[in-house]
Coordinates of C-alpha atoms and ligand atoms in Angstrom, one line a residue:
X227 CA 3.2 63.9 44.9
X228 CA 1.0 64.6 48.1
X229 CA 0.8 61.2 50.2
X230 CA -3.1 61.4 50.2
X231 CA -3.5 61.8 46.4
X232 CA -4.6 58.9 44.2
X233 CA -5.4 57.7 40.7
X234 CA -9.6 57.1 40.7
X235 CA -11.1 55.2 37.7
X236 CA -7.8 56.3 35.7
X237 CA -8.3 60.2 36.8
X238 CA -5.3 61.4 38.9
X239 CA -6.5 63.6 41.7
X240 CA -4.9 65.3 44.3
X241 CA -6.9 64.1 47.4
X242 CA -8.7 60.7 48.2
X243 CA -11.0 63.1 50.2
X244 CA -13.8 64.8 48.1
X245 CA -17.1 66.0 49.3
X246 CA -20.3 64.0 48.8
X247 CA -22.8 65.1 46.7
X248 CA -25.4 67.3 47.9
X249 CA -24.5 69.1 51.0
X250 CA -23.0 72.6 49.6
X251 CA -22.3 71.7 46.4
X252 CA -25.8 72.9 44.9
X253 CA -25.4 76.5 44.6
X254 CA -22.7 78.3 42.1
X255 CA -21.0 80.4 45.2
X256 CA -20.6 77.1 47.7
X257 CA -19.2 74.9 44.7
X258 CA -17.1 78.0 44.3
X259 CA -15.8 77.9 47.8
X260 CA -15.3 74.2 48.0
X261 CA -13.3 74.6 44.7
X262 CA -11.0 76.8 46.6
X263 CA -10.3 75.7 49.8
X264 CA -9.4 72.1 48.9
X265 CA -7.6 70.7 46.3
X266 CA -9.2 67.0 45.0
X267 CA -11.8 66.2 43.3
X268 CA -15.1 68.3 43.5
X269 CA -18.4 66.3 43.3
X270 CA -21.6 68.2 42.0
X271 CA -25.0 67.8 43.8
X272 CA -27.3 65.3 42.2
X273 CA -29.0 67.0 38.7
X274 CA -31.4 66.2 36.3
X275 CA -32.5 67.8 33.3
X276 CA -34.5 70.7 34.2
X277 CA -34.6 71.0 38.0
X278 CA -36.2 69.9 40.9
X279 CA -38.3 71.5 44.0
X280 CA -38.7 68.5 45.5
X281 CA -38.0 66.2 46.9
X282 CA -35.8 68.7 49.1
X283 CA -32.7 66.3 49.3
X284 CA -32.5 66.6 45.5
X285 CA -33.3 70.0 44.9
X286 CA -31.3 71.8 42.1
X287 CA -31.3 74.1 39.6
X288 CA -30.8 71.5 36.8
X289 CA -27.9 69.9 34.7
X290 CA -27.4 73.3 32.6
X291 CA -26.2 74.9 36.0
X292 CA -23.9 72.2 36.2
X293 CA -22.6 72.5 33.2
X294 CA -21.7 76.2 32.9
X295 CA -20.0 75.8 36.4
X296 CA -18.1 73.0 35.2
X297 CA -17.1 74.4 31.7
X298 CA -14.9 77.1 34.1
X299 CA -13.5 75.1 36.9
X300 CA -12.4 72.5 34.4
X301 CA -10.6 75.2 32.5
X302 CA -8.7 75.9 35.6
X303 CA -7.9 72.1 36.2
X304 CA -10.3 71.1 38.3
X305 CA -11.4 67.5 38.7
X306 CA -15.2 67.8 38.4
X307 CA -17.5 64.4 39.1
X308 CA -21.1 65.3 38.1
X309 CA -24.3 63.5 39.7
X310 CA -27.0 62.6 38.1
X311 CA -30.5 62.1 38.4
X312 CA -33.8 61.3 36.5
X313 CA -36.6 59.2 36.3
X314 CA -36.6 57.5 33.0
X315 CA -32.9 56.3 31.3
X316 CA -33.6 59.1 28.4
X317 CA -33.2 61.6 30.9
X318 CA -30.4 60.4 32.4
X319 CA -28.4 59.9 29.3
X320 CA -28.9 63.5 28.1
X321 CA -28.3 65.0 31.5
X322 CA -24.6 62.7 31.3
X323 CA -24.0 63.8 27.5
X324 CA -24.8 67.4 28.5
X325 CA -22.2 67.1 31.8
X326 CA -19.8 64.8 30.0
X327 CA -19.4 67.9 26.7
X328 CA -18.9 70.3 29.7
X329 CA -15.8 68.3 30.6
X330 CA -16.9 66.5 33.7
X331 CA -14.1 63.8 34.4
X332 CA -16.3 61.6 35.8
X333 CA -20.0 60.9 36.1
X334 CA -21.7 59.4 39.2
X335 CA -25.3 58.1 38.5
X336 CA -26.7 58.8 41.9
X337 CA -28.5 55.0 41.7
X338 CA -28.8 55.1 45.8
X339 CA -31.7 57.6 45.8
X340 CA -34.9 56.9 46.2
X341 CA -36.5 59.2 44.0
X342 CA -34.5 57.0 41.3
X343 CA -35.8 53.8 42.5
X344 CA -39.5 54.5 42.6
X345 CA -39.2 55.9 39.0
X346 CA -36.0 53.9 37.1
X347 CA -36.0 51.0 39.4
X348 CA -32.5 50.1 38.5
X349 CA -32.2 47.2 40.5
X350 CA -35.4 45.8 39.4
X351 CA -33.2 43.5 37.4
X352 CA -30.2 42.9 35.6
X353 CA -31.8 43.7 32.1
X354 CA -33.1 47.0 33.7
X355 CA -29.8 47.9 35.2
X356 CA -27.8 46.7 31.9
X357 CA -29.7 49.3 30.0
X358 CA -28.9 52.1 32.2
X359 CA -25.9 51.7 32.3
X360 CA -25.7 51.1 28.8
X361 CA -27.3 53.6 27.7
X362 CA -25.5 56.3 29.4
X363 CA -21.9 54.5 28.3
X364 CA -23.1 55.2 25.0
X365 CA -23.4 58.8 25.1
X366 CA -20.5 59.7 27.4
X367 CA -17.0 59.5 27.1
X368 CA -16.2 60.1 31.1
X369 CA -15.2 57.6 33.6
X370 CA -18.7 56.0 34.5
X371 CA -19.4 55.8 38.3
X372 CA -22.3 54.5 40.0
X373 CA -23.3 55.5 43.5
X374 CA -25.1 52.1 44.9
X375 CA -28.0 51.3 47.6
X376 CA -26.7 49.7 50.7
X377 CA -29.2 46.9 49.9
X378 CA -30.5 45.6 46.7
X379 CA -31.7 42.1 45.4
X380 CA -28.3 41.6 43.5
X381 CA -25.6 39.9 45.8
X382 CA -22.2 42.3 45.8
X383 CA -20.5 39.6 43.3
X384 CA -22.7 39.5 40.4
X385 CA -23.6 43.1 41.0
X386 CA -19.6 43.6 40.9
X387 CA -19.1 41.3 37.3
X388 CA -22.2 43.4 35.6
X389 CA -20.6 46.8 36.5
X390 CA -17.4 45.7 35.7
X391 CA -18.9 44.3 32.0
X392 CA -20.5 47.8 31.5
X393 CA -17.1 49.5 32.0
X394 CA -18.0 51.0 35.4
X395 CA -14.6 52.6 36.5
X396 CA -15.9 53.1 40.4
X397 CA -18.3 52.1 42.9
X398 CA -19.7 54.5 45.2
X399 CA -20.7 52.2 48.1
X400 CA -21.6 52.9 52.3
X401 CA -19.2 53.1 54.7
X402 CA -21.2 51.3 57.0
X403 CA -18.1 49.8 59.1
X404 CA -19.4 48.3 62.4
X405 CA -18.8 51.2 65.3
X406 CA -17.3 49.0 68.0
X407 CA -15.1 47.6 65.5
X408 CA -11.9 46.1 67.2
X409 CA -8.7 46.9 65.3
X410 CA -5.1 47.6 65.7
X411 CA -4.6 50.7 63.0
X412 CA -1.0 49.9 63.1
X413 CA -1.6 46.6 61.6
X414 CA -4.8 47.1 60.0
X415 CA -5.6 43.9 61.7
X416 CA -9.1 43.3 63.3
X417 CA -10.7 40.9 65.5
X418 CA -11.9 38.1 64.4
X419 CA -13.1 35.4 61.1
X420 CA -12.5 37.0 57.5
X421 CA -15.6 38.9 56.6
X422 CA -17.0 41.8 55.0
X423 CA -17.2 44.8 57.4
X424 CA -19.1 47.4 55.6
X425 CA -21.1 47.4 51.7
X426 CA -17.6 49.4 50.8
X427 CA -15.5 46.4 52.0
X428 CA -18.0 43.4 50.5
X429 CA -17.4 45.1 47.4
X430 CA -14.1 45.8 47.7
X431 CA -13.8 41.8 48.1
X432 CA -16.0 41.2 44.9
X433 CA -14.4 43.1 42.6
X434 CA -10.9 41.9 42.4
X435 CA -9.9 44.8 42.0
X436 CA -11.2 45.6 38.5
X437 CA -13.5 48.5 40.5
X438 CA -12.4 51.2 42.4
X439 CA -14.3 52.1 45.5
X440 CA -15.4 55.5 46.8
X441 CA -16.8 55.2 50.7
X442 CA -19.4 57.5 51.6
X443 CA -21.0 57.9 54.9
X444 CA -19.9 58.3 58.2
X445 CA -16.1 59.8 57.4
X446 CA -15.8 62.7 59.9
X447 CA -12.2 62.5 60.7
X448 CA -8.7 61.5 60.2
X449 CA -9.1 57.9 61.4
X450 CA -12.1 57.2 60.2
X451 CA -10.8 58.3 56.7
X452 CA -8.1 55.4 57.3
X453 CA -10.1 52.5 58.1
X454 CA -12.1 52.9 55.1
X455 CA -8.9 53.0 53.1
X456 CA -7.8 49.7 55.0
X457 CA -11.4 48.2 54.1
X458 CA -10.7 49.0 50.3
X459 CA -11.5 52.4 49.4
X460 CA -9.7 54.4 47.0
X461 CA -11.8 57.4 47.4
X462 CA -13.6 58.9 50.1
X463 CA -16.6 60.8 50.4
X464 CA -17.4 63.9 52.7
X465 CA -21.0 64.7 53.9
X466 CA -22.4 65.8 57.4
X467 CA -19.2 66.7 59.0
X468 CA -19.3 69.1 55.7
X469 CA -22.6 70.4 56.8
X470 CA -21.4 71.1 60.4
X471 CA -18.3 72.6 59.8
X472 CA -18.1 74.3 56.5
X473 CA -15.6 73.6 53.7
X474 CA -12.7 73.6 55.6
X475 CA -13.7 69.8 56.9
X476 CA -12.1 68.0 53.5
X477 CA -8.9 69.9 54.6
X478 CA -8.6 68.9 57.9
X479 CA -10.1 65.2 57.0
X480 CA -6.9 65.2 54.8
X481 CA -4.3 66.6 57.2
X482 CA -5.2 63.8 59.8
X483 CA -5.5 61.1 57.1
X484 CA -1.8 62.4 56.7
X485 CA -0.7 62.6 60.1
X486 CA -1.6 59.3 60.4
X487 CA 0.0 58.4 57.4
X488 CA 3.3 59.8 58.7
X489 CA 3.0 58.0 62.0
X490 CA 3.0 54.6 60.6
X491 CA 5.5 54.7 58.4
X492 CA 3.5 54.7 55.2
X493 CA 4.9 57.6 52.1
X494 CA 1.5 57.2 50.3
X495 CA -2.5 56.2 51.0
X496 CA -2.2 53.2 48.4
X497 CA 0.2 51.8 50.8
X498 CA -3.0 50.4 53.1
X499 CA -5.8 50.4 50.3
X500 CA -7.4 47.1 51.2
X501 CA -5.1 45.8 53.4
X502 CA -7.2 44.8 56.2
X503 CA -6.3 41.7 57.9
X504 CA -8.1 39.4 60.4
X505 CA -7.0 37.7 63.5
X506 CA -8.7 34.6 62.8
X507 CA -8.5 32.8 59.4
Ligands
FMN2085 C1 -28.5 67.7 52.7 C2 -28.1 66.5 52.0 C3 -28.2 66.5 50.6 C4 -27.8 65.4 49.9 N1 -28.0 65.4 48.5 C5 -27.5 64.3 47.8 C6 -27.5 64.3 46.4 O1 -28.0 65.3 45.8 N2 -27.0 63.3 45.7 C7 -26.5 62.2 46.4 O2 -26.0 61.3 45.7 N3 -26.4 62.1 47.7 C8 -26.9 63.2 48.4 N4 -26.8 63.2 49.8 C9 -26.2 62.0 50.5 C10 -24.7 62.2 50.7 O3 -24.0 62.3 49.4 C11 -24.0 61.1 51.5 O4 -24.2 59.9 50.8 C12 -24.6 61.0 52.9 O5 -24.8 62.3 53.5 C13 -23.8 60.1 53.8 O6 -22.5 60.7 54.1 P1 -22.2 61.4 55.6 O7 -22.4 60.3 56.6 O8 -20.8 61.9 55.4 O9 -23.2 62.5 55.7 C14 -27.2 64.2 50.6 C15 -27.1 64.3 51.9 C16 -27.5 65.4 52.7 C17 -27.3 65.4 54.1

């Protein structure tokens, strides 16, 4: 067993660093080439039914591209997490049953977008969200994962108990840790009261551990990798240092999550999952 790999939502995968959805992981060659040069999970960009133009953040070539790209890689072993868009819950239920018979492992609904919100508005209310979710846990047999706003109306707890009671496996929350944050990584102890330091870590906090957490944003290197561990994360997420660099980032986001690993004494990742401490009670 690799020190970096982990169990996510009850799927094993090799890595706790995957790319983020969107940034090249659209197009059949660059999903090829991120399938290839790094061994976890591999996270589609966002789809819906038939495609999108626009807006240009979400524009793909719709869930049937998906699928046929899936149907291989999963025959190979790949761990495939599909993303999914739409703007009424019909449309995102047949876009997950579509990904979910192609083998997906997991499905992300992409609920941060929004393109999602103007049209679904999820977070409208409980009832609205409930039906979503619902809806889609009905069709699909995959782990269910849900990629979440920074902000919405629901505070992190009861948003935490209603994913939790809809069998949501994972939370895909930000990494929005504080930049001048004061901490001793060989502790994991920072400075100051007990408090949540990012959406990743509130949630982390809510959830008691009955949801996994996946960080996104803002994980460009080794060390950043491990403080979102230490804030709770079981799974990270890769995007602009993808864009800037090329595939080869998730490998060398991995070897330094490692290194670092090594050099405090820890033989896997789950060793600091969460285990943040503060200086002051
Ligand atoms: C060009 C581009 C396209 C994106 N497309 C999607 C998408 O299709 N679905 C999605 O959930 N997020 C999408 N995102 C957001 C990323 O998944 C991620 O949340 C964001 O880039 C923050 O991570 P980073 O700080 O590592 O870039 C996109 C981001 C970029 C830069």
């Amino acid at each position: 067993m690799e020190r970096t790999s982990i169990r996510l939502g009850g799927v094993d995968l090799h890595s706790t660093i995957m790319n983020a959805s969107g940034p090249r992981s659209a197009e059949r060659g660059e999903i090829y080439e991120l399938s290839a040069v790094h061994a976890g999970a591999l996270v589609f960009k966002s789809c819906n039914l038939a495609g999108l133009e626009a807006p240009e953040n979400l524009k793909n070539r719709g869930v049937e591209h998906f699928a046929a790209i899936a149907g291989e890689l999963t025959a190979r072993g790949k761990q495939i997490i599909g993303s999914i868009v739409g703007t009424s819950e019909d449309e995102f239920i047949t876009v997950a049953r579509i990904l979910d018979r192609a083998g997906v492992a997991i499905l992300e609904l992409n609920l941060a977008d929004d393109y999602v919100a103007n049209s679904v508005a999820p977070f409208a209310s409980f009832e609205r969200l409930k039906a979503l979710i619902g809806g889609v846990r009905g069709a699909a047999n995959g782990v269910l994962a849900v990629k979440l706003p920074p902000r919405s109306q629901f505070p992190p707890r009861a948003l935490a108990d209603l994913l939790k009671s809809m069998q949501v496996a994972i939370a895909v929350c930000q990494n929005d840790l504080p930049k001048d944050l004061e901490i001793d990584l060989a502790t994991g102890s920072v400075k100051g009261k007990l408090r949540a330091l990012s959406h990743a870590h509130a949630m982390y906090q809510e959830s008691e551990n009955l949801l996994d957490i996946v960080a996104v944003g803002g994980i460009n290197n080794g060390r950043d990798a491990y403080l979102a561990h230490l804030s709770g994360a079981k799974g990270l997420q890769v995007g602009s240092a993808l864009m800037k660099e090329g595939a080869g980032a998730l490998g060398r986001i991995d070897r330094e999550l490692d290194a670092l690993l090594g050099e405090h004494g820890k033989r896997s990742v789950s060793e600091i999952i969460g285990r943040l401490t503060f200086t002051e009670a």
